[in-house]
Structure formats: structure tokens, C-alpha cells
Coordinates of C-alpha atoms in Angstrom, one line a residue:
X1 CA -15.9 61.5 -122.0
X2 CA -14.2 62.2 -125.2
X3 CA -13.8 65.3 -128.0
X4 CA -14.9 64.9 -131.6
X5 CA -11.7 62.9 -132.4
X6 CA -10.1 61.9 -129.5
X7 CA -10.8 59.3 -126.7
X8 CA -9.3 58.7 -123.3
X9 CA -10.9 55.6 -122.3
X10 CA -7.6 53.3 -122.4
X11 CA -4.1 54.1 -122.0
X12 CA -3.4 53.7 -125.8
X13 CA -6.2 56.4 -126.7
X14 CA -4.8 58.8 -124.3
X15 CA -1.5 58.1 -125.6
X16 CA -2.7 59.0 -129.1
X17 CA -4.4 62.0 -128.1
X18 CA -1.4 63.5 -126.0
X19 CA 0.6 63.0 -129.2
X20 CA -1.5 64.4 -131.5
X21 CA -1.7 67.4 -129.3
X22 CA 2.4 67.9 -129.1
X23 CA 2.5 67.2 -132.7
X24 CA 0.2 70.1 -133.2
X25 CA 1.6 72.6 -130.3
X26 CA 5.3 72.2 -131.6
X27 CA 5.2 75.1 -134.7
X28 CA 3.4 77.2 -131.9
X29 CA 5.8 77.5 -129.6
X30 CA 6.4 81.2 -130.2
X31 CA 2.4 81.6 -128.9
X32 CA 3.0 79.7 -126.1
X33 CA 6.2 81.0 -124.9
X34 CA 5.3 84.7 -125.7
X35 CA 4.3 87.2 -122.3
X36 CA 1.8 89.7 -123.7
X37 CA 3.6 92.2 -121.4
X38 CA 6.1 92.4 -124.4
X39 CA 3.5 92.7 -127.2
X40 CA 5.0 96.2 -128.2
X41 CA 8.3 95.7 -127.1
X42 CA 9.2 92.6 -129.2
X43 CA 6.5 93.4 -132.0
X44 CA 5.0 89.8 -131.2
X45 CA 2.3 90.5 -133.7
X46 CA 4.9 90.2 -136.8
X47 CA 5.1 86.8 -135.5
X48 CA 1.6 85.8 -136.4
X49 CA 0.4 84.9 -140.0
X50 CA -0.2 88.5 -141.5
X51 CA -3.7 87.4 -143.1
X52 CA -5.0 86.2 -139.7
X53 CA -4.0 90.0 -138.1
X54 CA -5.5 91.7 -140.8
X55 CA -8.7 90.0 -140.7
X56 CA -8.7 90.3 -136.8
X57 CA -7.8 93.9 -136.4
X58 CA -11.0 95.1 -137.6
X59 CA -13.4 92.1 -136.1
X60 CA -16.1 93.0 -133.3
X61 CA -14.4 92.2 -130.0
X62 CA -17.2 89.9 -128.8
X63 CA -16.1 87.7 -132.1
X64 CA -12.8 87.9 -131.0
X65 CA -13.5 86.6 -127.7
X66 CA -15.0 83.5 -128.9
X67 CA -11.9 82.3 -130.3
X68 CA -10.5 80.4 -127.3
X69 CA -14.0 78.5 -127.1
X70 CA -13.7 77.6 -130.4
X71 CA -15.9 80.1 -132.3
X72 CA -15.1 81.7 -135.8
X73 CA -16.7 83.6 -138.7
X74 CA -17.4 82.8 -142.3
X75 CA -15.2 85.7 -143.5
X76 CA -12.3 84.6 -141.9
X77 CA -9.2 82.7 -143.6
X78 CA -9.5 79.0 -144.0
X79 CA -6.1 78.7 -142.3
X80 CA -7.4 80.6 -139.3
X81 CA -10.6 78.4 -139.0
X82 CA -8.6 75.5 -139.3
X83 CA -6.0 76.3 -136.6
X84 CA -9.7 77.1 -134.3
X85 CA -11.4 74.0 -135.3
X86 CA -8.5 71.9 -134.4
X87 CA -7.7 73.3 -131.2
X88 CA -11.3 72.8 -130.6
X89 CA -11.0 68.9 -131.5
X90 CA -7.8 68.5 -129.5
X91 CA -9.5 69.9 -126.3
X92 CA -11.3 68.2 -123.7
X93 CA -14.9 68.8 -123.8
X94 CA -15.9 71.4 -120.6
X95 CA -19.4 71.3 -120.8
X96 CA -20.9 70.1 -117.7
X97 CA -21.7 66.3 -117.9
X98 CA -24.5 64.2 -116.9
X99 CA -23.4 62.7 -113.9
X100 CA -25.8 60.3 -113.2
X101 CA -25.6 58.9 -116.5
X102 CA -21.9 58.7 -116.1
X103 CA -21.3 57.8 -112.4
X104 CA -24.5 56.2 -111.6
X105 CA -25.9 56.8 -107.7
X106 CA -25.5 60.6 -107.9
X107 CA -27.6 62.0 -105.2
X108 CA -27.5 65.8 -105.9
X109 CA -29.4 67.9 -102.8
X110 CA -29.3 71.4 -102.6
X111 CA -27.1 73.0 -99.4
X112 CA -29.4 74.3 -96.3
X113 CA -29.0 78.0 -95.8
X114 CA -26.8 76.7 -92.7
X115 CA -24.6 74.9 -94.6
X116 CA -24.1 77.2 -97.4
X117 CA -23.6 80.5 -95.3
X118 CA -21.0 82.3 -96.2
X119 CA -20.5 81.0 -99.9
X120 CA -20.3 82.9 -102.9
X121 CA -21.9 81.2 -105.9
X122 CA -19.2 80.1 -107.1
X123 CA -18.2 78.0 -104.2
X124 CA -21.6 77.0 -103.4
X125 CA -21.8 75.5 -106.9
X126 CA -18.6 73.7 -106.8
X127 CA -19.2 72.4 -103.1
X128 CA -23.1 71.2 -104.0
X129 CA -21.6 69.5 -107.1
X130 CA -18.7 67.8 -105.6
X131 CA -20.2 66.7 -102.0
X132 CA -22.4 64.4 -104.0
X133 CA -20.1 63.2 -106.3
X134 CA -17.6 62.2 -103.1
X135 CA -20.5 61.1 -101.4
X136 CA -21.5 58.5 -104.6
X137 CA -18.1 57.3 -104.8
X138 CA -17.4 56.8 -101.0
X139 CA -20.3 54.6 -101.2
X140 CA -19.8 52.8 -104.3
X141 CA -16.2 51.9 -102.8
X142 CA -17.5 51.1 -99.4
X143 CA -14.7 53.5 -97.8
X144 CA -16.2 54.7 -94.4
X145 CA -14.2 58.3 -94.3
X146 CA -13.4 61.0 -96.9
X147 CA -10.2 63.3 -96.5
X148 CA -10.5 66.6 -97.5
X149 CA -6.9 67.5 -98.9
X150 CA -6.4 71.7 -99.2
X151 CA -9.6 71.8 -96.9
X152 CA -9.1 75.8 -96.9
X153 CA -12.3 77.0 -94.5
X154 CA -13.9 73.2 -94.7
X155 CA -16.8 74.0 -96.6
X156 CA -16.5 70.8 -98.6
X157 CA -15.7 69.1 -95.5
X158 CA -18.9 70.0 -93.6
X159 CA -21.1 69.0 -96.3
X160 CA -19.8 66.0 -96.7
X161 CA -20.1 65.4 -92.5
X162 CA -23.2 66.9 -92.1
X163 CA -25.5 66.3 -95.2
X164 CA -24.1 63.3 -96.3
X165 CA -23.1 61.6 -92.9
X166 CA -19.3 60.9 -94.3
X167 CA -16.7 60.6 -91.2
X168 CA -14.4 63.4 -92.4
X169 CA -10.5 64.6 -92.1
X170 CA -10.2 68.2 -93.1
X171 CA -6.4 69.1 -93.8
X172 CA -5.1 72.1 -94.6
X173 CA -1.6 74.0 -94.1
X174 CA -3.1 77.1 -92.4
X175 CA -3.5 77.0 -89.3
X176 CA -6.1 79.7 -89.5
X177 CA -8.0 77.9 -92.1
X178 CA -8.4 75.4 -89.2
X179 CA -9.5 77.6 -86.5
X180 CA -12.1 79.2 -89.1
X181 CA -13.1 75.7 -89.9
X182 CA -13.7 74.5 -86.6
X183 CA -15.6 77.2 -85.3
X184 CA -17.8 77.0 -88.5
X185 CA -18.1 73.7 -87.8
X186 CA -19.4 74.1 -84.1
X187 CA -21.8 76.4 -85.3
X188 CA -23.2 73.9 -88.1
X189 CA -23.4 71.2 -85.4
X190 CA -25.2 73.6 -83.0
X191 CA -27.8 74.0 -85.3
X192 CA -28.2 70.3 -86.1
X193 CA -28.3 69.4 -82.4
X194 CA -30.8 72.2 -82.1
X195 CA -33.1 70.4 -84.8
X196 CA -32.7 67.1 -82.9
X197 CA -34.4 68.3 -79.5
X198 CA -36.7 70.1 -81.7
X199 CA -38.2 66.9 -83.1
X200 CA -37.7 65.3 -79.8
X201 CA -34.9 62.5 -80.6
X202 CA -33.1 63.8 -77.5
X203 CA -30.4 66.4 -76.5
X204 CA -27.8 65.3 -78.4
X205 CA -27.2 65.1 -82.6
X206 CA -25.9 61.7 -83.3
X207 CA -26.7 62.0 -87.1
X208 CA -24.1 64.6 -87.4
X209 CA -20.3 63.3 -87.9
X210 CA -17.4 64.8 -86.3
X211 CA -15.6 66.7 -88.9
X212 CA -12.0 66.3 -88.1
X213 CA -9.3 69.1 -88.9
X214 CA -5.5 67.9 -89.0
X215 CA -3.4 71.1 -89.7
X216 CA -0.4 69.8 -91.4
X217 CA 1.4 70.8 -94.9
X218 CA 0.1 67.9 -96.9
X219 CA 2.7 65.4 -98.7
X220 CA 2.7 62.5 -99.3
X221 CA 4.1 60.7 -96.3
X222 CA 1.4 62.6 -94.2
X223 CA -1.5 61.3 -96.1
X224 CA 0.0 58.0 -95.8
X225 CA 0.3 58.3 -92.0
X226 CA -3.8 58.8 -92.1
X227 CA -4.4 55.4 -93.1
X228 CA -2.6 54.0 -89.9
X229 CA -5.5 55.7 -88.0
X230 CA -8.5 53.9 -87.5
X231 CA -11.1 56.6 -88.6
X232 CA -14.7 56.0 -87.7
X233 CA -17.5 58.9 -86.4
X234 CA -16.5 60.5 -83.5
X235 CA -13.0 58.5 -83.0
X236 CA -11.0 61.8 -83.1
X237 CA -10.7 65.0 -81.4
X238 CA -11.8 67.7 -83.9
X239 CA -9.3 70.1 -82.6
X240 CA -6.1 67.8 -83.4
X241 CA -3.7 70.6 -84.5
X242 CA -1.0 68.3 -86.1
X243 CA -1.3 64.6 -87.7
X244 CA 1.1 63.3 -85.5
X245 CA -0.6 64.5 -82.5
X246 CA -3.8 62.9 -83.7
X247 CA -5.2 60.7 -80.9
X248 CA -5.8 57.3 -81.2
X249 CA -8.6 55.1 -80.0
X250 CA -7.2 51.8 -78.2
X251 CA -7.2 49.2 -80.7
X252 CA -8.2 45.8 -80.1
X253 CA -6.8 42.9 -81.8
X254 CA -9.7 43.0 -84.2
X255 CA -9.4 46.7 -84.8
X256 CA -5.5 45.9 -85.6
X257 CA -6.3 43.8 -88.7
X258 CA -9.0 45.9 -89.9
X259 CA -7.9 48.0 -92.9
X260 CA -8.5 51.8 -92.7
X261 CA -10.3 52.7 -95.9
X262 CA -10.0 56.2 -97.2
X263 CA -11.3 57.9 -100.2
X264 CA -9.2 61.2 -101.1
X265 CA -11.0 64.4 -102.3
X266 CA -9.5 67.7 -103.3
X267 CA -11.5 70.8 -104.7
X268 CA -8.9 72.9 -106.7
X269 CA -5.8 71.5 -105.0
X270 CA -3.2 73.9 -106.2
X271 CA -0.3 72.8 -108.2
X272 CA 1.7 69.8 -107.2
X273 CA -0.9 69.1 -104.3
X274 CA -3.4 67.7 -106.6
X275 CA -0.4 65.2 -107.8
X276 CA 0.6 64.3 -104.6
X277 CA -3.2 63.3 -104.1
X278 CA -3.0 61.0 -107.2
X279 CA 0.6 59.2 -106.2
X280 CA -0.6 58.8 -102.9
X281 CA -3.6 56.8 -103.8
X282 CA -1.4 54.7 -105.7
X283 CA 1.2 54.0 -103.3
X284 CA -1.4 53.5 -100.3
X285 CA -3.6 50.5 -100.7
X286 CA -6.1 51.7 -97.6
X287 CA -7.0 55.0 -100.3
X288 CA -9.8 53.1 -102.1
X289 CA -10.9 55.6 -104.3
X290 CA -9.9 59.6 -105.3
X291 CA -11.9 62.8 -106.4
X292 CA -9.2 65.0 -107.6
X293 CA -10.2 68.4 -109.1
X294 CA -6.8 70.3 -109.9
X295 CA -5.7 74.5 -110.3
X296 CA -3.0 76.7 -110.4
X297 CA -0.8 74.5 -112.9
X298 CA 1.3 77.4 -113.2
X299 CA 2.2 76.5 -109.3
X300 CA 3.3 72.8 -110.6
X301 CA 7.0 71.6 -110.8
X302 CA 8.3 70.5 -113.8
X303 CA 11.1 68.2 -114.7
X304 CA 13.5 70.3 -116.9
X305 CA 16.5 68.1 -116.9
X306 CA 18.0 64.2 -116.5
X307 CA 18.7 65.5 -112.9
X308 CA 15.6 66.5 -111.7
X309 CA 13.7 65.4 -109.1
X310 CA 11.5 62.0 -110.5
X311 CA 8.2 63.5 -108.3
X312 CA 7.5 66.5 -110.2
X313 CA 4.4 67.5 -110.6
X314 CA 4.9 67.4 -114.8
X315 CA 5.3 65.2 -116.5
X316 CA 3.7 62.4 -114.2
X317 CA 3.1 59.5 -116.7
X318 CA 5.8 57.4 -118.4
X319 CA 4.3 58.0 -121.5
X320 CA 4.7 61.4 -121.8
X321 CA 8.0 61.4 -120.2
X322 CA 9.1 59.3 -123.1
X323 CA 7.9 61.9 -125.5
X324 CA 10.2 64.7 -124.2
X325 CA 7.7 67.9 -124.5
X326 CA 8.6 70.5 -121.8
X327 CA 6.2 72.9 -120.9
X328 CA 7.6 76.0 -119.0
X329 CA 5.9 78.5 -116.8
X330 CA 4.4 80.4 -119.6
X331 CA 2.8 77.5 -121.0
X332 CA 1.3 76.5 -117.2
X333 CA 0.2 79.9 -116.9
X334 CA -1.6 79.7 -120.2
X335 CA -3.3 76.2 -119.1
X336 CA -5.6 78.5 -117.0
X337 CA -7.2 80.3 -119.0
X338 CA -10.7 80.2 -119.1
X339 CA -12.5 80.1 -122.3
X340 CA -15.5 80.0 -121.5
X341 CA -15.3 83.2 -119.0
X342 CA -13.9 84.9 -122.0
X343 CA -16.7 83.7 -124.7
X344 CA -19.1 85.4 -122.5
X345 CA -17.8 89.0 -121.9
X346 CA -19.8 91.7 -124.2
X347 CA -18.5 94.0 -126.6
X348 CA -17.6 96.6 -123.7
X349 CA -15.7 94.5 -121.1
X350 CA -13.6 93.1 -124.0
X351 CA -12.7 96.4 -124.9
X352 CA -11.4 97.2 -121.3
X353 CA -9.9 93.9 -121.2
X354 CA -8.0 94.2 -124.4
X355 CA -7.3 98.2 -123.6
X356 CA -5.7 97.0 -120.2
X357 CA -3.6 94.6 -121.8
X358 CA -2.1 97.5 -124.0
X359 CA -1.7 99.6 -120.8
X360 CA 0.5 96.8 -119.2
X361 CA 2.4 96.6 -122.6
X362 CA 3.1 100.2 -123.2
X363 CA 4.0 100.3 -119.6
X364 CA 6.6 97.4 -120.1
X365 CA 8.0 99.7 -123.4
X366 CA 8.8 102.8 -120.2
X367 CA 10.6 100.2 -117.9
X368 CA 12.7 98.9 -120.9
X369 CA 13.6 102.4 -122.0
X370 CA 14.0 104.3 -118.7
X371 CA 14.3 101.2 -115.9
X372 CA 15.9 98.3 -117.3
X373 CA 17.1 97.3 -113.9
X374 CA 13.7 97.1 -112.7
X375 CA 12.2 95.3 -115.9
X376 CA 15.2 92.4 -115.3
X377 CA 13.4 91.3 -112.5
X378 CA 10.1 90.7 -114.0
X379 CA 8.3 92.9 -112.2
X380 CA 4.5 92.4 -111.1
X381 CA 2.2 95.3 -110.6
X382 CA -0.8 93.6 -109.1
X383 CA -4.1 93.5 -109.8
X384 CA -4.8 97.2 -110.6
X385 CA -6.3 96.2 -114.0
X386 CA -8.9 93.9 -112.4
X387 CA -9.6 96.6 -109.8
X388 CA -10.2 99.4 -112.5
X389 CA -12.5 97.1 -114.1
X390 CA -14.4 96.5 -111.5
X391 CA -14.9 100.4 -110.7
X392 CA -16.2 100.6 -114.4
X393 CA -18.2 97.9 -113.8
X394 CA -19.8 99.2 -110.3
X395 CA -20.3 102.7 -112.2
X396 CA -22.2 100.9 -115.1
X397 CA -24.6 99.0 -112.4
X398 CA -24.8 102.7 -110.4
X399 CA -26.3 104.4 -113.6
X400 CA -27.8 102.0 -115.9
X401 CA -30.0 104.3 -117.9
X402 CA -27.5 106.8 -118.4
X403 CA -25.0 104.0 -119.7
X404 CA -28.1 102.5 -122.1
X405 CA -28.4 105.6 -123.3
X406 CA -24.5 106.5 -124.0
X407 CA -24.4 102.7 -125.5
X408 CA -27.4 103.3 -128.0
X409 CA -25.7 106.5 -128.8
X410 CA -22.1 105.3 -129.5
X411 CA -23.4 102.2 -131.4
X412 CA -25.3 104.9 -133.9
X413 CA -21.9 106.7 -134.4
X414 CA -19.7 103.5 -133.9
X415 CA -16.8 103.5 -136.6
X416 CA -15.4 100.3 -138.5
X417 CA -12.5 100.0 -136.2
X418 CA -13.1 99.1 -132.6
X419 CA -11.8 101.2 -130.0
X420 CA -13.5 101.9 -126.6
X421 CA -11.6 105.4 -125.5
X422 CA -10.6 108.2 -128.3
X423 CA -6.7 108.6 -128.8
X424 CA -6.7 111.5 -126.3
X425 CA -8.7 109.5 -123.6
X426 CA -6.7 106.3 -123.7
X427 CA -3.6 108.6 -123.4
X428 CA -4.7 109.9 -120.5
X429 CA -5.8 106.7 -118.9
X430 CA -2.3 105.3 -120.0
X431 CA -0.9 108.0 -117.4
X432 CA -3.0 107.0 -114.7
X433 CA -2.1 103.5 -115.2
X434 CA 1.7 104.3 -115.0
X435 CA 1.6 106.5 -112.3
X436 CA -0.3 103.7 -110.0
X437 CA 2.2 101.3 -111.9
X438 CA 5.2 103.3 -110.7
X439 CA 3.4 103.5 -107.0
X440 CA 3.3 99.7 -107.0
X441 CA 6.9 99.4 -107.7
X442 CA 7.7 101.7 -105.3
X443 CA 9.3 103.7 -108.3
X444 CA 9.8 107.6 -108.3
X445 CA 7.9 109.1 -111.4
X446 CA 10.5 111.7 -113.2
X447 CA 8.8 114.6 -114.0
X448 CA 10.3 115.0 -117.5
X449 CA 9.2 111.6 -118.6
X450 CA 7.0 112.1 -121.6
X451 CA 4.6 109.2 -121.8
X452 CA 2.5 110.4 -124.3
X453 CA 5.7 109.9 -126.4
X454 CA 5.5 106.1 -125.7
X455 CA 1.4 105.9 -125.9
X456 CA 1.8 107.8 -129.5
X457 CA 4.6 104.9 -130.5
X458 CA 2.6 102.1 -130.0
X459 CA -1.3 103.1 -130.5
X460 CA -0.9 102.3 -133.9
X461 CA -0.6 98.6 -133.0
X462 CA -3.0 98.4 -130.0
X463 CA -5.7 97.1 -132.1
X464 CA -3.6 94.0 -132.5
X465 CA -3.5 93.3 -128.8
X466 CA -6.9 92.1 -128.8
X467 CA -6.2 89.3 -131.7
X468 CA -3.0 88.5 -130.5
X469 CA -4.3 87.7 -126.6
X470 CA -7.4 85.7 -128.1
X471 CA -5.2 83.5 -130.5
X472 CA -2.9 83.0 -128.0
X473 CA -5.6 82.1 -125.4
X474 CA -6.9 79.5 -128.1
X475 CA -4.4 77.0 -127.2
X476 CA -4.8 77.3 -123.1
X477 CA -7.6 74.6 -123.3
X478 CA -5.4 72.4 -125.0
X479 CA -2.5 73.0 -122.7
X480 CA -4.8 72.0 -119.7
X481 CA -5.7 69.0 -122.0
X482 CA -2.3 67.9 -121.9
X483 CA -1.6 68.0 -118.3
X484 CA -4.8 66.5 -117.4
X485 CA -4.1 63.5 -119.9
X486 CA -0.6 63.5 -118.1
X487 CA -2.5 62.7 -114.8
X488 CA -5.1 60.1 -116.2
X489 CA -2.7 58.4 -118.5
X490 CA -0.3 57.8 -115.2
X491 CA -3.2 56.0 -113.6
X492 CA -3.9 53.9 -116.5
X493 CA -0.4 52.6 -116.5
X494 CA -0.7 51.1 -113.4
X495 CA -2.9 48.5 -114.7
X496 CA -6.4 46.8 -114.8
X497 CA -6.5 47.1 -111.2
X498 CA -7.5 51.0 -111.3
X499 CA -10.6 52.6 -113.1
X500 CA -10.2 56.0 -113.6
X501 CA -12.2 58.7 -115.7
X502 CA -11.9 62.2 -116.2
X503 CA -15.3 64.2 -115.7
X504 CA -16.8 68.0 -116.2
X505 CA -18.5 68.2 -113.4
X506 CA -19.1 71.9 -112.8
X507 CA -20.6 74.5 -115.3
X508 CA -17.8 75.9 -116.7
X509 CA -18.9 79.5 -117.0
X510 CA -19.2 79.3 -113.2
X511 CA -15.8 77.4 -112.5
X512 CA -13.7 77.1 -115.3
X513 CA -11.4 74.5 -113.8
X514 CA -14.5 72.0 -113.6
X515 CA -12.6 68.3 -114.5
X516 CA -12.2 65.9 -112.1
X517 CA -10.0 62.7 -112.4
X518 CA -12.3 60.1 -110.4
X519 CA -10.4 56.9 -109.6
X520 CA -11.5 53.7 -108.0
X521 CA -9.4 50.6 -107.2
X522 CA -11.3 47.6 -108.4

């Protein structure tokens, strides 16, 4: 895969792409390191090209939301269009790839209702696609066992086991997840056994491999320990509670000399867990291939000075380490933004999004003036904005005819400057937001606190928060590309014995973290 201008087929090409990203990002550190909650407090709009902000303050919200995915309008300043287009060219393509064309023997089968029970649409899409990819990779390297790292409730492991007939070890640090996995696997196994008996094949279900759950914290040493086990169908007890307790079948002299071939698979293994998988693949020759889809870059450990651990999650590659480009938590947070999802929002949802950002940033002003000691702790007020948005969406779904009529009337009377609420309604909503936020922070709401004054102070600048947020969010795909290219180059630096590719395997509007790193030993 490649962008319009760059490729990552070789180590030198990947390094060239990484260098271009770093050179472009350096002048925009003020955007990368900004936190939108401080938008009003720090007057962040003043740091952005004023021609850009002047143009975008009156732009339609749906057009502004297209910026992170590369959308521009003809009447925008040339420098803004160049900024967006350059970011687009530096970002790894996210459109779902033709897996058959890239990976070859991928036989994607729809999940049965039994296997997909309990999955939402996103999870079903991810498991359906990834299981077919992992099965194809496992077959291509001749590995009998797949290790599902960070297995959660075992959805991927069970599909690989029951549908694709692989021996599977499902590893998760949560004992609760292990119990859920075992219970679900037992129900599925019972269903397959009943089908087998009904077909007259006997009382057993020989074609349904056992899913093995080892409830451990997934570290490199623990993953390495799996290579000492001879894992074949029905070899291990699926109720093994820890890796060290996994029973081993008696080995003959022939068994002792036979290598145990594994494939590591991870569906959104968080933070450093994806990095651990890559390092384990390189350190254990018994691991023949890896299929890794990372997420939660904000949880990555990062090397910040010469004394930091060499096993940090970022950077991994020698090439990026030599360039000395730190990210920091705000940048890693930004790398988790979903351009595809924001671009799919309509005007109403876009306005609600910007409005909630305004409320949170204005509340930061309240904390700054009246609760500086709380502000120093970087307070989090939870996901009340998303909860409010869901409530509004539910109301819209309950009364579609009324909403359509209101929208039609609003469109006919819509002013040039876009605001979703009039000034009085916005102020009232901000007060409600603050009351909820005070409750979340266990703070008393002083009766003499004039929240209206705070809102009136920032109200003139609320129309700038959407453009600022979108311009900053446009850096997200490039930052994620940098993190992914670092991982790819780490593999490429190991020499010709490793074949590694990056492939967007999911529909990005359904699953934004959709890039899989697939590597095999040659």
C-alpha cells in the first residue's frame, strides 16, 4: 500500500516517508500540543493563520468536518488547501483494501448467528474480516496454533476455532473475560455437537477445535512461554487459569525435537501490547507470523530521555530513534482521531460536537478563575458530552416527523453564521453542563458564581472552535501513520528473513483503527 506520493515497501522508502512527516509536523507543534479544553483560556485561535480562521468561521459545519479526511472547498485560501492536501498525501490510505488481491488466499465467510451472538455491528465486521485474514496467514506459514493476544470475550478466538478449525489460545489479563470466553465457547461447542449428532456423525464434535484460555498478563516472557508448549487440537485444558499452570502433554523424544509453530493475532491490542507482540515475533523463531491491529496510542510508553527503557512502545525502530522526534501524550491522543467518522457526520451532529467542545472549554475558564487548585490536577469530567449527544439523537429518532419539520423551517430561516442554539439557549445549556461537571468533580456549585458572565465572555469566539478543532484533527491521521510506519520499519530493519506489510483491512467508517501489520518469516 502507498499514499499518493510515498511508499513503504522497503526500509529506505519507509524512512523517507517518516522523514517527510516529521519535517512537515515540526512547524505545527503548537497545534499538536494544544488541548482544546484550553481553547478560550489560552486564546488558541490566535496561533492559527488568521486568513484560515476568517474563512472557516462562516463555513458550513459539514464542510469543516471534511478537513481531517482531506476535503477542501474551492473558495478557501490556497495555503489552507495546500495544508490539507499535504496532510492527505502524508497519511497512510485508510480505504478498505482488496484483501484477495493483496493477501491471496483469503476465504471470507459470513458468521453464523451462533458465532456472532452478542456482537455489535462493529465487532461482527472486525471479527468476520480479521478471522479470515488470520486463518489465511496461519495456513500460508503452516502454523497449527493461533494465539489471540488480548482476547477480551474471545470472539475472534472462537471464530478461528469453530469456523476455521484452528487450535487457538486466547490470552487476556482479565479473569472475568476468561470466564465469559469459556462459558460462551461451551455454548457454541454444544451447538456444534448437536449439529453433528443430528447429521448422524456421532455424539462427539471432532471438527470443533478447543479454545484454550490462559488468563495472564500478556508480556513478552509469557508469550515466549507458549512456544515451549506443544499445542495441538485438544492438547490442553481450556480452563487453564495461568500460563504456568497449563498442563503439558507427555512428550516423546520425537515431540521434544518438533518445533511449535504459532501465529500471534491481536484485534486492537491496546497501547504497548501491540508492541509486545511485535517484539515477541522477532525474538521467538517459533512464532512464524503476526497479524496486529493496534489502538489506544495514548497508552503507549514513550522514550523521553537517554535513561528511558529501551523497550518503550514509541519509538520502536532504529531509524525513527535516530531522528529524535518525540510525540508526547497530546500527540498520541490526537493519533486516535477518526477522520472517516467525523466526515460522515451531518450538520446537526457537527454543530452538537462543536457546541460540546465550547461548553467544555468555557468550563475550563470557570475552573481557571474559581478553582485553580482543581485545574492543576488536569480534571476529567467524564463522557457527559457523549451522553448528552446520545440523548439528543434518541429524541430525534423518537419524533422524526417533528424533527424534519423543524429542520425544514430552520433551513429556510438559517442565518449566514452557523449556530445550533440561540444565545439564551446556549447560555442555559452551558449552565446545565457546568452543574453536571461540578457534580462529576465533587465540587459545590457556589450560588454567587455568575456562569452567564463566563459564557458572554467567550460567546463571540465559539464559532472559531469548530475550525480550530478540525484543523488540529487533520493532523491525527498523519500522527497515526508515523506510529504505524515506526512499527513497520522496526520489522523491516530485521533483514530479508521477514516479510512485512501494512494493510487497511476494515471499513474505516465502521472501525477507524483499521490498519493491520502483517508479518511472516520467510
